[in-house]
Short mmCIF file of C-alpha atoms in Angstrom, two decimals:
data_model
loop_
_atom_site.label_atom_id
_atom_site.label_comp_id
_atom_site.label_asym_id
_atom_site.label_seq_id
_atom_site.Cartn_x
_atom_site.Cartn_y
_atom_site.Cartn_z
CA MET A 881 -29.02 -35.94 11.13
CA GLU A 882 -31.76 -33.99 9.38
CA ASN A 883 -30.63 -30.84 11.17
CA ASP A 884 -27.03 -31.46 10.06
CA VAL A 885 -28.02 -31.75 6.40
CA GLN A 886 -30.34 -28.76 6.70
CA GLN A 887 -27.59 -26.77 8.40
CA LEU A 888 -25.14 -27.60 5.60
CA ILE A 889 -27.68 -26.57 3.00
CA ASP A 890 -28.25 -23.31 4.89
CA LEU A 891 -24.48 -22.68 5.01
CA LEU A 892 -24.21 -23.31 1.27
CA TYR A 893 -27.17 -21.04 0.63
CA ASP A 894 -25.69 -18.28 2.81
CA MET A 895 -22.34 -18.62 1.03
CA ILE A 896 -23.98 -18.11 -2.33
CA ASP A 897 -26.36 -15.43 -1.08
CA ASN A 898 -23.52 -13.43 0.53
CA ALA A 899 -21.01 -13.96 -2.29
CA LYS A 900 -19.49 -10.93 -3.95
CA GLY A 901 -21.09 -10.01 -7.23
CA VAL A 902 -19.26 -9.97 -10.51
CA PRO A 903 -18.98 -6.56 -12.19
CA LEU A 904 -21.68 -6.11 -14.82
CA GLY A 905 -23.27 -9.38 -13.78
CA ASN A 906 -26.13 -8.92 -11.32
CA ASP A 907 -27.01 -12.60 -11.28
CA LYS A 908 -23.41 -13.83 -11.09
CA CYS A 909 -21.15 -14.15 -8.09
CA ILE A 910 -17.85 -15.56 -6.94
CA ILE A 911 -17.84 -18.31 -4.32
CA GLU A 912 -15.11 -20.34 -2.69
CA ARG A 913 -15.22 -23.47 -4.79
CA ASN A 914 -13.46 -25.75 -2.28
CA ARG A 915 -15.65 -24.64 0.60
CA ALA A 916 -18.82 -25.14 -1.47
CA LEU A 917 -17.61 -28.55 -2.61
CA ASP A 918 -16.79 -29.47 1.00
CA TYR A 919 -20.37 -28.62 2.01
CA LEU A 920 -21.73 -30.68 -0.86
CA ASP A 921 -19.47 -33.61 0.05
CA GLU A 922 -20.71 -33.48 3.65
CA ILE A 923 -24.33 -33.38 2.46
CA ARG A 924 -23.70 -36.32 0.16
CA ALA A 925 -22.06 -38.25 3.02
CA GLN A 926 -25.00 -37.66 5.36
CA LEU A 927 -27.81 -38.44 2.92
CA PRO A 928 -27.37 -42.23 3.17
CA SER A 929 -27.98 -41.95 6.91
CA GLU A 930 -31.15 -39.96 6.19
CA LEU A 931 -32.28 -42.73 3.86
CA GLU A 932 -31.34 -45.36 6.46
CA GLU A 933 -33.48 -43.53 9.00
CA ALA A 934 -36.41 -43.62 6.57
CA LYS A 935 -35.89 -47.38 6.16
CA LYS A 936 -35.93 -47.77 9.94
CA LEU A 937 -39.20 -45.86 10.08
CA MET A 938 -40.69 -48.19 7.49
CA ALA A 939 -39.49 -51.24 9.44
CA ALA A 940 -40.94 -49.80 12.65
CA ARG A 941 -44.25 -49.23 10.87
CA ALA A 942 -44.28 -52.83 9.64
CA GLU A 943 -43.55 -54.09 13.16
CA TYR A 944 -46.28 -51.83 14.55
CA VAL A 945 -48.81 -53.21 12.04
CA ALA A 946 -47.73 -56.81 12.74
CA ASN A 947 -48.16 -56.27 16.49
CA ALA A 948 -51.58 -54.73 15.92
CA LYS A 949 -52.62 -57.74 13.83
CA LYS A 950 -51.28 -60.11 16.49
CA GLU A 951 -53.17 -58.22 19.18
CA ALA A 952 -56.35 -58.32 17.11
CA GLU A 953 -55.92 -62.06 16.55
CA ASN A 954 -55.38 -62.60 20.28
CA MET A 955 -58.49 -60.59 21.03
CA ARG A 956 -60.44 -62.62 18.48
CA GLN A 957 -59.14 -65.88 19.95
CA ARG A 958 -60.09 -64.77 23.47
CA ALA A 959 -63.53 -63.80 22.22
CA GLN A 960 -63.96 -67.19 20.58
CA ASN A 961 -62.74 -69.00 23.69
CA ASP A 962 -65.04 -66.93 25.87
CA ALA A 963 -67.92 -67.72 23.56
CA LYS A 964 -67.24 -71.50 23.86
CA HIS A 965 -67.38 -71.40 27.65
CA ILE A 966 -70.61 -69.51 27.88
CA VAL A 967 -73.63 -71.49 28.89
CA SER A 968 -75.31 -73.05 25.88
CA GLU A 969 -78.69 -71.48 26.51
CA SER A 970 -79.78 -69.86 23.28
CA GLU A 971 -80.19 -66.33 24.64
CA THR A 972 -76.91 -66.42 26.57
CA LEU A 973 -75.13 -68.03 23.62
CA LEU A 974 -76.55 -65.44 21.22
CA THR A 975 -75.39 -62.64 23.52
CA ALA A 976 -71.92 -64.16 23.76
CA ARG A 977 -71.64 -64.45 19.98
CA GLN A 978 -72.72 -60.86 19.57
CA GLN A 979 -70.14 -59.74 22.12
CA GLY A 980 -67.46 -61.85 20.42
CA ASN A 981 -68.34 -60.41 17.03
CA GLU A 982 -68.31 -56.91 18.48
CA ILE A 983 -64.86 -57.49 19.99
CA VAL A 984 -63.60 -58.83 16.65
CA ARG A 985 -65.17 -55.90 14.80
CA LYS A 986 -63.56 -53.41 17.18
CA ALA A 987 -60.22 -55.17 16.94
CA GLU A 988 -60.39 -55.07 13.13
CA GLU A 989 -61.32 -51.37 13.23
CA ARG A 990 -58.43 -50.69 15.57
CA THR A 991 -56.06 -52.61 13.32
CA ARG A 992 -57.20 -50.62 10.29
CA GLU A 993 -56.79 -47.36 12.21
CA MET A 994 -53.32 -48.32 13.44
CA TYR A 995 -52.34 -49.27 9.90
CA ARG A 996 -53.68 -45.96 8.55
CA VAL A 997 -51.83 -43.91 11.18
CA ALA A 998 -48.59 -45.82 10.61
CA ASN A 999 -48.89 -45.31 6.83
CA GLU A 1000 -49.56 -41.58 7.20
CA TYR A 1001 -46.57 -41.17 9.51
CA THR A 1002 -44.25 -43.09 7.20
CA GLU A 1003 -45.55 -41.25 4.13
CA ASP A 1004 -44.94 -37.90 5.84
CA ALA A 1005 -41.41 -38.87 6.91
CA LEU A 1006 -40.54 -40.06 3.40
CA LYS A 1007 -42.03 -36.91 1.84
CA ARG A 1008 -39.97 -34.67 4.14
CA THR A 1009 -36.83 -36.64 3.26
CA GLU A 1010 -37.67 -36.41 -0.45
CA ASP A 1011 -38.27 -32.65 -0.15
CA ALA A 1012 -34.94 -32.15 1.64
CA LEU A 1013 -33.14 -34.15 -1.05
CA GLN A 1014 -34.87 -32.19 -3.82
CA ALA A 1015 -33.99 -28.85 -2.22
CA ALA A 1016 -30.36 -29.89 -1.84
CA LEU A 1017 -30.21 -31.01 -5.46
CA GLU A 1018 -31.69 -27.73 -6.66
CA GLU A 1019 -29.13 -25.78 -4.61
CA VAL A 1020 -26.30 -27.82 -6.12
CA ARG A 1021 -27.60 -27.26 -9.65
CA MET A 1022 -27.96 -23.52 -9.08
CA SER A 1023 -24.42 -23.30 -7.66
CA HIS A 1024 -23.08 -25.26 -10.61
CA ARG A 1025 -24.80 -22.93 -13.12
CA GLN A 1026 -23.51 -19.86 -11.33
CA TYR A 1027 -20.00 -21.24 -11.16
CA THR A 1028 -20.05 -22.12 -14.87
CA GLU A 1029 -21.27 -18.64 -15.80
CA VAL A 1030 -18.62 -16.92 -13.67
CA SER A 1031 -15.91 -19.19 -15.00
CA ARG A 1032 -16.87 -18.51 -18.65
CA SER A 1033 -17.02 -14.79 -17.97
CA LYS A 1034 -13.55 -14.76 -16.42
CA MET A 1035 -12.16 -16.85 -19.27
CA GLN A 1036 -13.61 -14.47 -21.87
CA GLU A 1037 -12.22 -11.46 -20.01
CA ALA A 1038 -8.81 -13.06 -19.86
CA LEU A 1039 -8.87 -13.86 -23.60
CA ARG A 1040 -9.98 -10.29 -24.44
CA GLY A 1041 -7.13 -8.92 -22.32
CA LYS A 1042 -4.53 -11.01 -24.21
CA THR A 1043 -5.94 -9.91 -27.58
CA VAL A 1044 -5.65 -6.23 -26.62
CA GLN A 1045 -2.07 -6.74 -25.35
CA THR A 1046 -1.09 -8.53 -28.60
CA GLU A 1047 -2.53 -5.72 -30.73
CA ASN A 1048 -0.66 -3.11 -28.68
CA LEU A 1049 2.62 -4.99 -29.18
CA GLU A 1050 2.11 -5.16 -32.96
CA ASP A 1051 1.54 -1.40 -33.21
#
């Protein structure tokens, strides 16, 4: 989907970039309004799917974190159970507790690392989606400004032409 939206934005950009210039207006051009609006409609239609994909990524991250916590809890439970079955001699018991604590500590570290990685991935995916949306919005705004300028220019030219024709008829 991202490629489809990006491709539509590229097509819209190319349309504007390759548009014929308006005489005496270096920063103005003429574009096919319906084609540009079709591109924008397609972009608008596909953006909800982009947002839905971001939501799925967030849900996958939450599931990933929940599984990591469950795994850590299972590891902690196993460590506690193992510690209960170890012979009650003080040195052996002390060693078992240390091993259990080490397993728990490692599991907690792993959980934190998994959570950090999942957050970074989700943050990156959301940032890329946000950047794509921002770029599309800026393209739309620029196209709208250019269209408005061209339209005003043509309207003024048309009005000037009628004024000259009216003056010629009166003479």
